[in-house]
Short mmCIF file of C-alpha atoms in Angstrom, two decimals:
data_model
loop_
_atom_site.label_atom_id
_atom_site.label_comp_id
_atom_site.label_asym_id
_atom_site.label_seq_id
_atom_site.Cartn_x
_atom_site.Cartn_y
_atom_site.Cartn_z
CA UNK A 1 15.47 -76.21 40.27
CA UNK A 2 15.35 -72.47 40.98
CA UNK A 3 12.92 -71.43 43.83
CA UNK A 4 10.00 -68.96 43.04
CA UNK A 5 10.90 -65.26 43.38
CA UNK A 6 8.83 -62.77 45.44
CA UNK A 7 8.33 -59.52 43.35
CA UNK A 8 7.00 -56.53 45.27
CA UNK A 9 5.42 -53.82 43.16
CA UNK A 10 5.22 -56.24 40.24
CA UNK A 11 1.98 -54.54 38.99
CA UNK A 12 3.85 -51.32 38.26
CA UNK A 13 5.63 -50.07 35.17
CA UNK A 14 9.12 -51.72 35.52
CA UNK A 15 7.97 -54.45 37.86
CA UNK A 16 5.30 -55.68 35.42
CA UNK A 17 8.02 -55.92 32.57
CA UNK A 18 10.21 -57.94 34.76
CA UNK A 19 7.36 -60.33 35.59
CA UNK A 20 6.73 -60.67 31.78
CA UNK A 21 10.55 -61.71 31.70
CA UNK A 22 9.96 -64.17 34.25
CA UNK A 23 6.95 -65.69 32.34
CA UNK A 24 9.08 -65.83 29.15
CA UNK A 25 11.84 -67.60 31.16
CA UNK A 26 9.47 -70.00 32.75
CA UNK A 27 10.30 -68.80 36.30
CA UNK A 28 7.88 -69.13 38.93
CA UNK A 29 6.98 -66.08 41.01
CA UNK A 30 4.55 -64.27 43.04
CA UNK A 31 3.82 -60.50 43.12
CA UNK A 32 2.72 -58.49 46.06
CA UNK A 33 1.19 -55.17 45.17
CA UNK A 34 -0.98 -52.85 46.95
CA UNK A 35 -2.34 -51.47 43.63
CA UNK A 36 -2.23 -48.02 44.89
CA UNK A 37 -0.27 -47.22 41.87
CA UNK A 38 -0.05 -50.61 40.03
CA UNK A 39 -2.39 -52.03 37.47
CA UNK A 40 -3.87 -55.56 38.20
CA UNK A 41 -4.08 -56.00 34.44
CA UNK A 42 -0.33 -55.91 33.98
CA UNK A 43 0.04 -59.28 35.94
CA UNK A 44 -1.66 -62.63 35.73
CA UNK A 45 -4.21 -62.82 38.32
CA UNK A 46 -3.05 -66.16 39.57
CA UNK A 47 0.37 -64.37 40.43
CA UNK A 48 -0.92 -61.40 42.12
CA UNK A 49 -1.59 -60.81 45.74
CA UNK A 50 -3.12 -57.51 46.62
CA UNK A 51 -1.41 -56.30 49.93
CA UNK A 52 0.99 -53.81 51.30
CA UNK A 53 4.56 -54.77 51.63
CA UNK A 54 4.40 -53.80 55.21
CA UNK A 55 1.65 -56.41 56.01
CA UNK A 56 3.96 -58.78 57.90
CA UNK A 57 1.52 -61.60 58.08
CA UNK A 58 0.74 -61.48 54.26
CA UNK A 59 4.59 -61.49 53.47
CA UNK A 60 5.26 -64.16 55.90
CA UNK A 61 2.34 -66.25 54.62
CA UNK A 62 3.72 -65.83 51.05
CA UNK A 63 7.26 -66.92 52.14
CA UNK A 64 5.89 -70.12 53.74
CA UNK A 65 3.86 -70.93 50.80
CA UNK A 66 6.42 -70.13 47.92
CA UNK A 67 9.69 -70.55 49.97
CA UNK A 68 11.52 -67.81 47.83
CA UNK A 69 15.06 -67.40 48.16
CA UNK A 70 15.36 -63.90 46.37
CA UNK A 71 12.95 -60.95 46.49
CA UNK A 72 12.99 -58.39 43.85
CA UNK A 73 11.94 -55.15 45.36
CA UNK A 74 10.19 -52.65 42.93
CA UNK A 75 7.43 -51.19 45.36
CA UNK A 76 8.03 -47.58 45.86
CA UNK A 77 6.55 -44.15 45.24
CA UNK A 78 8.61 -42.33 42.49
CA UNK A 79 7.58 -38.73 41.74
CA UNK A 80 10.25 -36.18 42.77
CA UNK A 81 7.68 -33.19 42.75
CA UNK A 82 5.31 -35.12 45.07
CA UNK A 83 8.12 -36.13 47.28
CA UNK A 84 9.00 -32.46 47.69
CA UNK A 85 5.46 -31.44 48.66
CA UNK A 86 4.92 -34.46 50.94
CA UNK A 87 8.14 -35.99 52.13
CA UNK A 88 6.61 -37.71 55.13
CA UNK A 89 4.52 -39.93 52.85
CA UNK A 90 7.70 -40.80 50.84
CA UNK A 91 9.77 -41.64 53.84
CA UNK A 92 6.78 -43.75 55.34
CA UNK A 93 6.22 -45.69 52.03
CA UNK A 94 9.65 -45.93 50.76
CA UNK A 95 11.68 -46.45 53.79
CA UNK A 96 9.66 -47.53 56.83
CA UNK A 97 7.67 -50.05 54.66
CA UNK A 98 10.83 -51.28 53.18
CA UNK A 99 12.41 -51.98 56.59
CA UNK A 100 9.24 -53.86 57.54
CA UNK A 101 9.54 -55.94 54.26
CA UNK A 102 13.13 -56.62 54.97
CA UNK A 103 12.75 -57.75 58.59
CA UNK A 104 9.92 -60.13 57.67
CA UNK A 105 11.95 -61.48 54.66
CA UNK A 106 14.96 -62.51 56.71
CA UNK A 107 12.79 -63.84 59.56
CA UNK A 108 11.43 -66.14 56.86
CA UNK A 109 14.83 -67.58 55.34
CA UNK A 110 14.72 -65.02 52.28
CA UNK A 111 18.63 -64.83 51.46
CA UNK A 112 18.92 -62.05 48.93
CA UNK A 113 17.27 -58.93 47.70
CA UNK A 114 17.48 -57.09 44.23
CA UNK A 115 16.58 -53.46 44.90
CA UNK A 116 15.04 -50.99 42.43
CA UNK A 117 17.17 -47.92 43.00
CA UNK A 118 17.67 -44.69 40.94
CA UNK A 119 20.17 -42.04 39.59
CA UNK A 120 18.33 -39.59 41.71
CA UNK A 121 20.61 -40.78 44.43
CA UNK A 122 23.40 -38.91 42.69
CA UNK A 123 21.53 -35.58 42.67
CA UNK A 124 23.35 -32.98 40.43
CA UNK A 125 26.60 -34.73 39.27
CA UNK A 126 30.03 -33.14 38.96
CA UNK A 127 30.79 -35.17 35.96
CA UNK A 128 28.99 -36.90 33.09
CA UNK A 129 28.76 -39.82 32.27
CA UNK A 130 28.26 -40.75 35.95
CA UNK A 131 29.80 -43.79 37.35
CA UNK A 132 29.29 -45.53 40.67
CA UNK A 133 32.11 -43.72 42.29
CA UNK A 134 30.33 -40.35 41.89
CA UNK A 135 29.19 -38.83 45.24
CA UNK A 136 25.58 -39.51 46.23
CA UNK A 137 23.92 -36.23 47.12
CA UNK A 138 20.24 -36.51 46.51
CA UNK A 139 18.37 -33.32 46.08
CA UNK A 140 14.65 -34.58 46.77
CA UNK A 141 13.12 -36.74 49.34
CA UNK A 142 12.50 -39.28 46.72
CA UNK A 143 16.21 -39.71 45.97
CA UNK A 144 17.05 -39.63 49.59
CA UNK A 145 14.73 -42.38 50.36
CA UNK A 146 16.30 -44.62 47.69
CA UNK A 147 19.70 -43.79 49.16
CA UNK A 148 18.61 -44.60 52.71
CA UNK A 149 17.23 -48.04 51.48
CA UNK A 150 20.50 -48.85 49.79
CA UNK A 151 22.43 -48.02 52.98
CA UNK A 152 19.89 -50.15 54.96
CA UNK A 153 20.44 -53.13 52.84
CA UNK A 154 24.19 -52.58 53.00
CA UNK A 155 24.02 -52.76 56.91
CA UNK A 156 21.67 -55.69 56.68
CA UNK A 157 24.13 -57.53 54.61
CA UNK A 158 27.03 -56.95 57.09
CA UNK A 159 24.88 -57.64 60.39
CA UNK A 160 22.46 -60.30 59.16
CA UNK A 161 24.06 -61.79 56.01
CA UNK A 162 21.21 -60.71 53.88
CA UNK A 163 22.71 -60.40 50.42
CA UNK A 164 21.53 -57.63 48.14
CA UNK A 165 22.22 -55.52 44.99
CA UNK A 166 21.00 -51.92 44.31
CA UNK A 167 20.39 -51.38 40.74
CA UNK A 168 20.36 -47.48 39.90
CA UNK A 169 18.01 -46.70 36.80
CA UNK A 170 18.49 -43.89 34.57
CA UNK A 171 15.37 -42.93 32.49
CA UNK A 172 13.13 -45.86 31.97
CA UNK A 173 11.01 -45.79 28.96
CA UNK A 174 9.31 -47.84 26.25
CA UNK A 175 7.16 -50.78 26.51
CA UNK A 176 7.07 -54.73 25.73
CA UNK A 177 6.78 -55.61 22.19
CA UNK A 178 4.74 -58.70 23.08
CA UNK A 179 2.48 -57.82 25.90
CA UNK A 180 -0.25 -55.14 26.61
CA UNK A 181 1.95 -53.22 29.05
CA UNK A 182 2.56 -49.44 28.79
CA UNK A 183 3.31 -46.43 31.10
CA UNK A 184 0.51 -45.70 33.30
CA UNK A 185 1.33 -42.91 35.71
CA UNK A 186 -0.99 -40.30 37.34
CA UNK A 187 0.04 -37.75 36.56
CA UNK A 188 2.21 -38.53 33.69
CA UNK A 189 5.66 -36.69 34.02
CA UNK A 190 8.07 -38.71 31.90
CA UNK A 191 9.05 -36.93 28.69
CA UNK A 192 8.72 -39.53 26.11
CA UNK A 193 4.97 -40.46 26.70
CA UNK A 194 4.30 -36.87 26.93
CA UNK A 195 5.89 -36.04 23.76
CA UNK A 196 4.20 -38.91 22.03
CA UNK A 197 0.86 -37.57 23.08
CA UNK A 198 1.69 -34.08 22.05
CA UNK A 199 2.27 -35.55 18.59
CA UNK A 200 -0.76 -37.57 18.51
CA UNK A 201 -3.09 -35.07 19.98
CA UNK A 202 -1.69 -31.79 18.45
CA UNK A 203 -1.14 -30.37 21.67
CA UNK A 204 1.71 -28.32 22.89
CA UNK A 205 4.86 -29.80 24.74
CA UNK A 206 6.32 -27.73 27.48
CA UNK A 207 9.90 -27.61 27.36
CA UNK A 208 11.56 -26.41 30.84
CA UNK A 209 14.59 -24.42 30.07
CA UNK A 210 16.45 -23.73 26.95
CA UNK A 211 19.58 -22.25 28.14
CA UNK A 212 21.39 -25.21 29.73
CA UNK A 213 25.25 -25.84 28.88
CA UNK A 214 24.29 -28.44 26.31
CA UNK A 215 24.47 -28.55 22.37
CA UNK A 216 20.96 -27.29 21.89
CA UNK A 217 20.29 -25.59 25.37
CA UNK A 218 17.96 -28.27 26.60
CA UNK A 219 18.36 -31.05 29.13
CA UNK A 220 20.05 -34.36 28.17
CA UNK A 221 19.14 -37.64 29.73
CA UNK A 222 19.83 -41.26 29.25
CA UNK A 223 16.93 -43.23 28.31
CA UNK A 224 16.89 -47.06 28.97
CA UNK A 225 14.34 -49.38 27.62
CA UNK A 226 12.30 -51.08 30.37
CA UNK A 227 13.01 -54.54 28.70
CA UNK A 228 16.55 -53.88 28.97
CA UNK A 229 16.12 -52.99 32.73
CA UNK A 230 14.26 -56.42 33.14
CA UNK A 231 17.21 -58.34 31.47
CA UNK A 232 19.49 -56.71 33.93
CA UNK A 233 17.40 -57.82 36.92
CA UNK A 234 17.19 -61.32 35.70
CA UNK A 235 20.96 -61.50 35.50
CA UNK A 236 21.19 -60.01 39.03
CA UNK A 237 18.76 -62.62 40.47
CA UNK A 238 20.84 -65.28 38.99
CA UNK A 239 24.04 -63.84 40.47
CA UNK A 240 22.49 -63.41 43.86
CA UNK A 241 20.95 -66.95 43.76
CA UNK A 242 24.53 -68.36 43.35
CA UNK A 243 25.76 -66.29 46.29
CA UNK A 244 27.79 -63.61 44.49
CA UNK A 245 28.21 -60.44 46.40
CA UNK A 246 27.56 -57.57 43.88
CA UNK A 247 28.21 -53.76 44.13
CA UNK A 248 25.58 -51.25 43.34
CA UNK A 249 25.31 -50.67 39.62
CA UNK A 250 23.99 -47.94 37.17
CA UNK A 251 21.61 -49.19 34.47
CA UNK A 252 21.53 -46.90 31.63
CA UNK A 253 22.10 -46.72 27.76
CA UNK A 254 25.52 -44.95 28.04
CA UNK A 255 24.49 -41.91 26.06
CA UNK A 256 22.00 -39.12 26.16
CA UNK A 257 19.24 -37.31 24.23
CA UNK A 258 18.25 -33.74 24.61
CA UNK A 259 14.61 -32.71 24.98
CA UNK A 260 14.75 -31.49 21.26
CA UNK A 261 16.24 -34.63 20.10
CA UNK A 262 13.40 -36.57 21.88
CA UNK A 263 10.90 -34.10 20.11
CA UNK A 264 12.63 -34.89 16.63
CA UNK A 265 12.65 -38.76 17.30
CA UNK A 266 8.87 -38.53 18.05
CA UNK A 267 8.06 -36.42 15.12
CA UNK A 268 9.81 -39.11 12.99
CA UNK A 269 8.05 -42.03 14.68
CA UNK A 270 4.61 -40.53 14.47
CA UNK A 271 5.01 -38.59 11.27
CA UNK A 272 3.40 -35.69 13.10
CA UNK A 273 4.72 -32.21 14.15
CA UNK A 274 5.07 -31.48 17.96
CA UNK A 275 4.41 -27.98 19.00
CA UNK A 276 6.60 -26.78 21.75
CA UNK A 277 6.18 -24.22 24.62
CA UNK A 278 9.12 -22.72 26.40
CA UNK A 279 8.77 -22.68 30.24
CA UNK A 280 11.40 -21.51 32.85
CA UNK A 281 13.77 -24.08 34.20
CA UNK A 282 12.67 -26.37 37.08
CA UNK A 283 14.79 -26.07 40.19
CA UNK A 284 17.13 -28.81 40.62
CA UNK A 285 16.99 -30.21 37.09
CA UNK A 286 20.73 -31.11 36.07
CA UNK A 287 21.88 -30.09 32.59
CA UNK A 288 22.69 -33.83 31.82
CA UNK A 289 22.34 -37.17 33.42
CA UNK A 290 24.21 -39.91 31.54
CA UNK A 291 24.93 -43.26 32.90
CA UNK A 292 28.38 -45.12 32.68
CA UNK A 293 27.00 -48.70 32.77
CA UNK A 294 30.39 -50.37 32.39
CA UNK A 295 30.25 -51.95 35.85
CA UNK A 296 27.05 -53.69 35.04
CA UNK A 297 28.75 -54.96 31.96
CA UNK A 298 31.62 -56.37 33.86
CA UNK A 299 29.62 -57.90 36.79
CA UNK A 300 26.52 -59.21 34.99
CA UNK A 301 27.51 -59.31 31.31
CA UNK A 302 24.72 -56.72 30.72
CA UNK A 303 24.36 -54.17 28.04
CA UNK A 304 21.26 -52.23 26.89
CA UNK A 305 20.19 -53.89 23.64
CA UNK A 306 16.94 -51.99 22.84
CA UNK A 307 17.75 -48.41 23.80
CA UNK A 308 18.75 -46.72 20.60
CA UNK A 309 16.46 -43.75 19.85
CA UNK A 310 14.43 -45.33 16.97
CA UNK A 311 13.69 -48.44 19.16
CA UNK A 312 12.71 -46.55 22.14
CA UNK A 313 10.29 -44.16 20.29
CA UNK A 314 8.59 -47.05 18.31
CA UNK A 315 8.15 -48.85 21.77
CA UNK A 316 6.75 -45.65 23.43
CA UNK A 317 4.46 -45.30 20.33
CA UNK A 318 3.27 -48.84 20.64
CA UNK A 319 2.63 -48.44 24.52
CA UNK A 320 0.62 -45.32 23.97
CA UNK A 321 -1.44 -46.81 21.35
CA UNK A 322 -2.25 -49.76 23.78
CA UNK A 323 -3.06 -47.36 26.52
CA UNK A 324 -5.72 -45.74 24.28
CA UNK A 325 -6.95 -49.25 23.02
CA UNK A 326 -7.53 -50.34 26.57
CA UNK A 327 -9.39 -47.03 27.30
CA UNK A 328 -7.00 -46.24 30.26
CA UNK A 329 -8.38 -43.14 31.87
CA UNK A 330 -4.84 -42.00 32.84
#
């Protein structure tokens, strides 16, 4: 029988969708989340322990009680702009606290870690689609902290035998079809919820740059449904439980949508017009970020199943309606 999983940051956006996948699979688990940026309502109360991942006593107690073999590590701050203005906070939260967590886990017989990483580790790519051989040259403290943790885990595997895999997300989006989960960020910076809100509220959407070297001049991104991400984590957990050593892997749909294509998809889903306002480019925004997820296909048998534009936009619209129904203040 599989042992319970320890899920850090499981009350956050991606983490809560992974917890829902565990519920569907009948897997036992426990979530540790400080709730600084998570939402307690996203996780069953009986599964949630409110604490910081750097709280060594609480993590050790959970390890003794649940005896997890694998930890799935989502807990992190994830705003690029915030990381530029307050890098110290990002290095403390994303790196120092992760190391404290890993040291407590390995002292308590946890054998493997599935790590939530990011395409931000690549920085501005030389080629597109991006595969895992691309240089990792992050251009923000956020991306740098994710890369440092990837490297830390690689050294911990060599030195201590702590098995791990880093899963590099592209643009997570959408929401569960069956549970009251949704994007809840403060501030909201993700394009898809912003464009849905613009369509529903009749407020303008700011577009940063329209002179990129793309088909319509706006940035192109790879949008991956959050439930597809949850599926990949389930497969990675199984592989690590069986002792497999996995390379770092990209998780993306494998194709891109420009900002204007996202606007068009939102207008179709909501049957409402989206007004746009042009704004200057943001420093450091690449023209295109598109994943090659072929390695995840070969290693995990994974492929995005719900990340076509129509499915993504319908899921995002459902999530926004849930947010409003729950009178979420964000």
